[in-house]
Amino acid sequence: MVAGDPDFFRRLEAQQAPRYLWIGCSDSRVSANVISGLAPGEVFVHRNVGNVMANADLNALTVLDFAVSVLKVEHVIVVGHYGCGGVAAALDGKGHGLLDNWLRHVKDVAAKHARTLDALPAGARADRLAELNAIEQARNVCHTSIVQEAWAGGHPLTVRAWIYALHDGILRDLRFLVRGQADLQPAYRLSLGEDG
């Protein structure tokens, strides 16, 4: 980087002004900067197993608040991925120790959409749950007081849900795009398609 842009690190050190908050999975194969093609300093990142946005997770809420209130990001993107080990563990019916407490959030999404998931072949369930989980977690972001207050205050903030495919490296839009409270239910129904 220094050879191509000698001032890169000096500019990077001077300020952090990302336009995006990426809420993604901890999976080591799913790096926000690599997948998005954005340089360091262009995307603020929060990662956990299963890209969960739980309303009682102080860590995730603090990241969201800092990104929205301090950094003034314009886009919050919840990104799930196919082949997610957390999603697979939520479906496998086995015990996973402490992880089960965290996976409760993903299992709740599976229970909510059980009819849809049960209608799919076994091999397709985890991929569909990864999509549904990204949508539901993006919806959770929209319901936070942080985002609600930002919208009420006129902050131009968009919340999206995407899914990343490890097999081809493509980010896919899940059709969940919300720019304010009025968009939430229509975007949610659109993103669920026949599930809505």
PDB file of C-alpha atoms in Angstrom:
ATOM      1  CA  MET A   1       0.000   0.000   0.000  1.00  0.00           C
ATOM      2  CA  VAL A   2       2.788   2.401   0.847  1.00  0.00           C
ATOM      3  CA  ALA A   3       4.471   1.909  -2.523  1.00  0.00           C
ATOM      4  CA  GLY A   4       1.280   2.740  -4.430  1.00  0.00           C
ATOM      5  CA  ASP A   5       0.146   5.491  -2.055  1.00  0.00           C
ATOM      6  CA  PRO A   6       2.867   6.829   0.264  1.00  0.00           C
ATOM      7  CA  ASP A   7       0.370   8.945   2.251  1.00  0.00           C
ATOM      8  CA  PHE A   8      -2.138   6.118   2.814  1.00  0.00           C
ATOM      9  CA  PHE A   9      -1.307   5.418   6.460  1.00  0.00           C
ATOM     10  CA  ARG A  10      -0.954   9.087   7.335  1.00  0.00           C
ATOM     11  CA  ARG A  11      -4.489   9.731   6.016  1.00  0.00           C
ATOM     12  CA  LEU A  12      -5.784   6.586   7.710  1.00  0.00           C
ATOM     13  CA  GLU A  13      -4.345   7.703  11.035  1.00  0.00           C
ATOM     14  CA  ALA A  14      -5.790  11.216  10.719  1.00  0.00           C
ATOM     15  CA  GLN A  15      -9.448  10.208  10.842  1.00  0.00           C
ATOM     16  CA  GLN A  16     -11.960   7.406  10.739  1.00  0.00           C
ATOM     17  CA  ALA A  17     -14.908   8.309   8.540  1.00  0.00           C
ATOM     18  CA  PRO A  18     -16.554   5.126   7.261  1.00  0.00           C
ATOM     19  CA  ARG A  19     -19.897   5.299   5.465  1.00  0.00           C
ATOM     20  CA  TYR A  20     -20.752   1.683   6.291  1.00  0.00           C
ATOM     21  CA  LEU A  21     -21.300  -0.476   9.354  1.00  0.00           C
ATOM     22  CA  TRP A  22     -20.975  -4.157   8.474  1.00  0.00           C
ATOM     23  CA  ILE A  23     -22.552  -6.606  10.922  1.00  0.00           C
ATOM     24  CA  GLY A  24     -21.271  -9.995   9.872  1.00  0.00           C
ATOM     25  CA  CYS A  25     -20.249 -13.435  11.002  1.00  0.00           C
ATOM     26  CA  SER A  26     -17.023 -14.244  12.832  1.00  0.00           C
ATOM     27  CA  ASP A  27     -16.215 -16.907  10.221  1.00  0.00           C
ATOM     28  CA  SER A  28     -12.588 -16.395   9.188  1.00  0.00           C
ATOM     29  CA  ARG A  29     -13.526 -16.803   5.513  1.00  0.00           C
ATOM     30  CA  VAL A  30     -15.862 -13.796   5.581  1.00  0.00           C
ATOM     31  CA  SER A  31     -13.765 -10.615   5.837  1.00  0.00           C
ATOM     32  CA  ALA A  32     -15.753  -7.413   5.333  1.00  0.00           C
ATOM     33  CA  ASN A  33     -12.961  -5.446   3.640  1.00  0.00           C
ATOM     34  CA  VAL A  34     -11.968  -8.280   1.320  1.00  0.00           C
ATOM     35  CA  ILE A  35     -15.545  -9.127   0.307  1.00  0.00           C
ATOM     36  CA  SER A  36     -16.676  -5.530  -0.139  1.00  0.00           C
ATOM     37  CA  GLY A  37     -13.486  -4.331  -1.799  1.00  0.00           C
ATOM     38  CA  LEU A  38     -13.358  -1.394   0.608  1.00  0.00           C
ATOM     39  CA  ALA A  39     -10.063  -0.128   1.985  1.00  0.00           C
ATOM     40  CA  PRO A  40      -9.213   0.098   5.689  1.00  0.00           C
ATOM     41  CA  GLY A  41     -11.100   3.023   7.196  1.00  0.00           C
ATOM     42  CA  GLU A  42     -14.052   2.753   4.796  1.00  0.00           C
ATOM     43  CA  VAL A  43     -16.115   0.182   6.714  1.00  0.00           C
ATOM     44  CA  PHE A  44     -16.732  -0.138  10.468  1.00  0.00           C
ATOM     45  CA  VAL A  45     -17.147  -3.809  11.386  1.00  0.00           C
ATOM     46  CA  HIS A  46     -18.916  -5.838  14.056  1.00  0.00           C
ATOM     47  CA  ARG A  47     -18.661  -9.623  13.914  1.00  0.00           C
ATOM     48  CA  ASN A  48     -20.109 -12.466  15.942  1.00  0.00           C
ATOM     49  CA  VAL A  49     -21.188 -16.057  15.393  1.00  0.00           C
ATOM     50  CA  GLY A  50     -24.201 -15.969  13.092  1.00  0.00           C
ATOM     51  CA  ASN A  51     -24.239 -12.175  12.509  1.00  0.00           C
ATOM     52  CA  VAL A  52     -26.734 -11.759  15.357  1.00  0.00           C
ATOM     53  CA  MET A  53     -28.114  -8.380  16.450  1.00  0.00           C
ATOM     54  CA  ALA A  54     -29.674  -9.155  19.833  1.00  0.00           C
ATOM     55  CA  ASN A  55     -31.458  -6.356  21.654  1.00  0.00           C
ATOM     56  CA  ALA A  56     -29.704  -7.285  24.912  1.00  0.00           C
ATOM     57  CA  ASP A  57     -26.177  -7.537  23.454  1.00  0.00           C
ATOM     58  CA  LEU A  58     -24.419  -4.511  24.909  1.00  0.00           C
ATOM     59  CA  ASN A  59     -21.387  -5.042  22.676  1.00  0.00           C
ATOM     60  CA  ALA A  60     -23.393  -4.996  19.433  1.00  0.00           C
ATOM     61  CA  LEU A  61     -25.540  -2.079  20.601  1.00  0.00           C
ATOM     62  CA  THR A  62     -22.441  -0.088  21.543  1.00  0.00           C
ATOM     63  CA  VAL A  63     -20.923  -0.693  18.110  1.00  0.00           C
ATOM     64  CA  LEU A  64     -24.187   0.333  16.448  1.00  0.00           C
ATOM     65  CA  ASP A  65     -24.476   3.457  18.600  1.00  0.00           C
ATOM     66  CA  PHE A  66     -20.869   4.492  17.948  1.00  0.00           C
ATOM     67  CA  ALA A  67     -21.258   3.905  14.211  1.00  0.00           C
ATOM     68  CA  VAL A  68     -24.547   5.797  13.911  1.00  0.00           C
ATOM     69  CA  SER A  69     -24.187   8.523  16.539  1.00  0.00           C
ATOM     70  CA  VAL A  70     -20.454   9.277  16.420  1.00  0.00           C
ATOM     71  CA  LEU A  71     -19.173   8.123  13.027  1.00  0.00           C
ATOM     72  CA  LYS A  72     -22.450   9.043  11.297  1.00  0.00           C
ATOM     73  CA  VAL A  73     -22.409   6.025   8.985  1.00  0.00           C
ATOM     74  CA  GLU A  74     -25.006   6.126   6.230  1.00  0.00           C
ATOM     75  CA  HIS A  75     -25.477   2.382   5.767  1.00  0.00           C
ATOM     76  CA  VAL A  76     -25.858  -0.510   8.200  1.00  0.00           C
ATOM     77  CA  ILE A  77     -25.517  -3.826   6.401  1.00  0.00           C
ATOM     78  CA  VAL A  78     -26.224  -7.175   8.050  1.00  0.00           C
ATOM     79  CA  VAL A  79     -24.386  -9.838   6.075  1.00  0.00           C
ATOM     80  CA  GLY A  80     -25.018 -13.540   6.494  1.00  0.00           C
ATOM     81  CA  HIS A  81     -23.268 -16.229   4.509  1.00  0.00           C
ATOM     82  CA  TYR A  82     -23.987 -19.620   3.055  1.00  0.00           C
ATOM     83  CA  GLY A  83     -22.124 -22.425   4.780  1.00  0.00           C
ATOM     84  CA  CYS A  84     -22.364 -20.684   8.167  1.00  0.00           C
ATOM     85  CA  GLY A  85     -21.313 -23.031  10.952  1.00  0.00           C
ATOM     86  CA  GLY A  86     -23.429 -21.163  13.496  1.00  0.00           C
ATOM     87  CA  VAL A  87     -26.553 -21.540  11.376  1.00  0.00           C
ATOM     88  CA  ALA A  88     -25.799 -25.224  10.781  1.00  0.00           C
ATOM     89  CA  ALA A  89     -25.310 -25.748  14.532  1.00  0.00           C
ATOM     90  CA  ALA A  90     -28.648 -24.046  15.225  1.00  0.00           C
ATOM     91  CA  LEU A  91     -30.338 -26.629  12.993  1.00  0.00           C
ATOM     92  CA  ASP A  92     -28.472 -29.817  13.873  1.00  0.00           C
ATOM     93  CA  GLY A  93     -30.298 -30.623  17.132  1.00  0.00           C
ATOM     94  CA  LYS A  94     -27.050 -31.346  18.981  1.00  0.00           C
ATOM     95  CA  GLY A  95     -25.761 -29.719  22.141  1.00  0.00           C
ATOM     96  CA  HIS A  96     -22.956 -27.196  21.697  1.00  0.00           C
ATOM     97  CA  GLY A  97     -22.332 -26.067  25.269  1.00  0.00           C
ATOM     98  CA  LEU A  98     -22.095 -22.338  25.838  1.00  0.00           C
ATOM     99  CA  LEU A  99     -22.614 -21.693  22.128  1.00  0.00           C
ATOM    100  CA  ASP A 100     -26.228 -22.874  22.492  1.00  0.00           C
ATOM    101  CA  ASN A 101     -27.017 -19.755  24.536  1.00  0.00           C
ATOM    102  CA  TRP A 102     -25.907 -17.558  21.649  1.00  0.00           C
ATOM    103  CA  LEU A 103     -27.486 -19.737  18.977  1.00  0.00           C
ATOM    104  CA  ARG A 104     -30.849 -19.306  20.711  1.00  0.00           C
ATOM    105  CA  HIS A 105     -31.261 -16.173  18.577  1.00  0.00           C
ATOM    106  CA  VAL A 106     -30.773 -18.126  15.344  1.00  0.00           C
ATOM    107  CA  LYS A 107     -32.962 -20.978  16.621  1.00  0.00           C
ATOM    108  CA  ASP A 108     -35.722 -18.438  17.281  1.00  0.00           C
ATOM    109  CA  VAL A 109     -35.502 -17.352  13.636  1.00  0.00           C
ATOM    110  CA  ALA A 110     -35.717 -21.016  12.582  1.00  0.00           C
ATOM    111  CA  ALA A 111     -38.788 -21.539  14.788  1.00  0.00           C
ATOM    112  CA  LYS A 112     -40.461 -18.416  13.403  1.00  0.00           C
ATOM    113  CA  HIS A 113     -39.971 -19.667   9.840  1.00  0.00           C
ATOM    114  CA  ALA A 114     -40.366 -23.404  10.568  1.00  0.00           C
ATOM    115  CA  ARG A 115     -43.099 -23.919   7.968  1.00  0.00           C
ATOM    116  CA  THR A 116     -40.892 -22.497   5.214  1.00  0.00           C
ATOM    117  CA  LEU A 117     -37.774 -24.350   6.334  1.00  0.00           C
ATOM    118  CA  ASP A 118     -39.573 -27.678   6.817  1.00  0.00           C
ATOM    119  CA  ALA A 119     -40.858 -27.512   3.233  1.00  0.00           C
ATOM    120  CA  LEU A 120     -37.294 -27.424   1.879  1.00  0.00           C
ATOM    121  CA  PRO A 121     -34.987 -30.362   1.201  1.00  0.00           C
ATOM    122  CA  ALA A 122     -32.624 -30.918   4.142  1.00  0.00           C
ATOM    123  CA  GLY A 123     -29.629 -29.621   2.184  1.00  0.00           C
ATOM    124  CA  ALA A 124     -31.299 -26.286   1.422  1.00  0.00           C
ATOM    125  CA  ARG A 125     -32.522 -25.489   4.945  1.00  0.00           C
ATOM    126  CA  ALA A 126     -29.273 -24.061   6.306  1.00  0.00           C
ATOM    127  CA  ASP A 127     -28.828 -21.746   3.313  1.00  0.00           C
ATOM    128  CA  ARG A 128     -32.400 -20.466   3.587  1.00  0.00           C
ATOM    129  CA  LEU A 129     -32.006 -20.017   7.350  1.00  0.00           C
ATOM    130  CA  ALA A 130     -28.804 -18.016   6.719  1.00  0.00           C
ATOM    131  CA  GLU A 131     -30.860 -15.699   4.473  1.00  0.00           C
ATOM    132  CA  LEU A 132     -33.787 -15.459   6.904  1.00  0.00           C
ATOM    133  CA  ASN A 133     -31.425 -14.836   9.799  1.00  0.00           C
ATOM    134  CA  ALA A 134     -29.730 -11.927   7.990  1.00  0.00           C
ATOM    135  CA  ILE A 135     -33.165 -10.435   7.266  1.00  0.00           C
ATOM    136  CA  GLU A 136     -34.388 -10.863  10.846  1.00  0.00           C
ATOM    137  CA  GLN A 137     -31.176  -9.420  12.294  1.00  0.00           C
ATOM    138  CA  ALA A 138     -31.442  -6.406   9.962  1.00  0.00           C
ATOM    139  CA  ARG A 139     -35.011  -5.998  11.175  1.00  0.00           C
ATOM    140  CA  ASN A 140     -33.702  -6.102  14.754  1.00  0.00           C
ATOM    141  CA  VAL A 141     -31.276  -3.294  13.861  1.00  0.00           C
ATOM    142  CA  CYS A 142     -34.226  -1.217  12.632  1.00  0.00           C
ATOM    143  CA  HIS A 143     -36.094  -1.740  15.905  1.00  0.00           C
ATOM    144  CA  THR A 144     -33.265  -0.441  18.109  1.00  0.00           C
ATOM    145  CA  SER A 145     -33.747   2.914  19.797  1.00  0.00           C
ATOM    146  CA  ILE A 146     -30.443   3.945  18.186  1.00  0.00           C
ATOM    147  CA  VAL A 147     -31.760   3.610  14.642  1.00  0.00           C
ATOM    148  CA  GLN A 148     -35.253   4.833  15.519  1.00  0.00           C
ATOM    149  CA  GLU A 149     -33.797   8.018  17.035  1.00  0.00           C
ATOM    150  CA  ALA A 150     -31.460   8.520  14.072  1.00  0.00           C
ATOM    151  CA  TRP A 151     -34.380   8.344  11.655  1.00  0.00           C
ATOM    152  CA  ALA A 152     -36.506  10.623  13.848  1.00  0.00           C
ATOM    153  CA  GLY A 153     -33.630  13.126  13.890  1.00  0.00           C
ATOM    154  CA  GLY A 154     -33.325  13.162  10.102  1.00  0.00           C
ATOM    155  CA  HIS A 155     -30.102  11.109   9.873  1.00  0.00           C
ATOM    156  CA  PRO A 156     -29.977   9.574   6.372  1.00  0.00           C
ATOM    157  CA  LEU A 157     -29.501   5.955   7.422  1.00  0.00           C
ATOM    158  CA  THR A 158     -30.194   2.862   5.332  1.00  0.00           C
ATOM    159  CA  VAL A 159     -30.374  -0.657   6.785  1.00  0.00           C
ATOM    160  CA  ARG A 160     -29.833  -3.601   4.434  1.00  0.00           C
ATOM    161  CA  ALA A 161     -29.559  -7.397   4.507  1.00  0.00           C
ATOM    162  CA  TRP A 162     -27.182  -9.265   2.232  1.00  0.00           C
ATOM    163  CA  ILE A 163     -25.922 -12.819   1.913  1.00  0.00           C
ATOM    164  CA  TYR A 164     -22.429 -13.867   0.852  1.00  0.00           C
ATOM    165  CA  ALA A 165     -21.750 -17.059  -1.078  1.00  0.00           C
ATOM    166  CA  LEU A 166     -18.426 -18.691  -0.286  1.00  0.00           C
ATOM    167  CA  HIS A 167     -18.637 -20.898  -3.384  1.00  0.00           C
ATOM    168  CA  ASP A 168     -18.571 -17.993  -5.858  1.00  0.00           C
ATOM    169  CA  GLY A 169     -17.579 -14.920  -3.818  1.00  0.00           C
ATOM    170  CA  ILE A 170     -20.741 -13.006  -4.696  1.00  0.00           C
ATOM    171  CA  LEU A 171     -22.663 -10.749  -2.305  1.00  0.00           C
ATOM    172  CA  ARG A 172     -26.389 -11.001  -2.931  1.00  0.00           C
ATOM    173  CA  ASP A 173     -29.009  -8.441  -1.961  1.00  0.00           C
ATOM    174  CA  LEU A 174     -31.851  -9.987   0.063  1.00  0.00           C
ATOM    175  CA  ARG A 175     -34.220  -7.139  -0.899  1.00  0.00           C
ATOM    176  CA  PHE A 176     -34.353  -5.766   2.644  1.00  0.00           C
ATOM    177  CA  LEU A 177     -33.652  -2.054   2.268  1.00  0.00           C
ATOM    178  CA  VAL A 178     -35.048   0.343   4.872  1.00  0.00           C
ATOM    179  CA  ARG A 179     -34.515   4.109   4.952  1.00  0.00           C
ATOM    180  CA  GLY A 180     -37.064   4.893   7.660  1.00  0.00           C
ATOM    181  CA  GLN A 181     -39.844   3.476   9.786  1.00  0.00           C
ATOM    182  CA  ALA A 182     -42.368   3.638   6.931  1.00  0.00           C
ATOM    183  CA  ASP A 183     -40.179   1.314   4.812  1.00  0.00           C
ATOM    184  CA  LEU A 184     -39.788  -1.381   7.459  1.00  0.00           C
ATOM    185  CA  GLN A 185     -42.861  -3.586   6.962  1.00  0.00           C
ATOM    186  CA  PRO A 186     -42.941  -3.349   3.150  1.00  0.00           C
ATOM    187  CA  ALA A 187     -39.204  -4.164   2.951  1.00  0.00           C
ATOM    188  CA  TYR A 188     -39.612  -7.040   5.394  1.00  0.00           C
ATOM    189  CA  ARG A 189     -42.470  -8.563   3.394  1.00  0.00           C
ATOM    190  CA  LEU A 190     -40.579  -8.082   0.115  1.00  0.00           C
ATOM    191  CA  SER A 191     -37.432  -9.707   1.478  1.00  0.00           C
ATOM    192  CA  LEU A 192     -39.380 -12.747   2.677  1.00  0.00           C
ATOM    193  CA  GLY A 193     -41.051 -13.208  -0.698  1.00  0.00           C
ATOM    194  CA  GLU A 194     -43.457 -16.118  -0.464  1.00  0.00           C
ATOM    195  CA  ASP A 195     -42.695 -16.363   3.258  1.00  0.00           C
ATOM    196  CA  GLY A 196     -44.213 -12.936   3.946  1.00  0.00           C
TER     197      GLY A 196
END
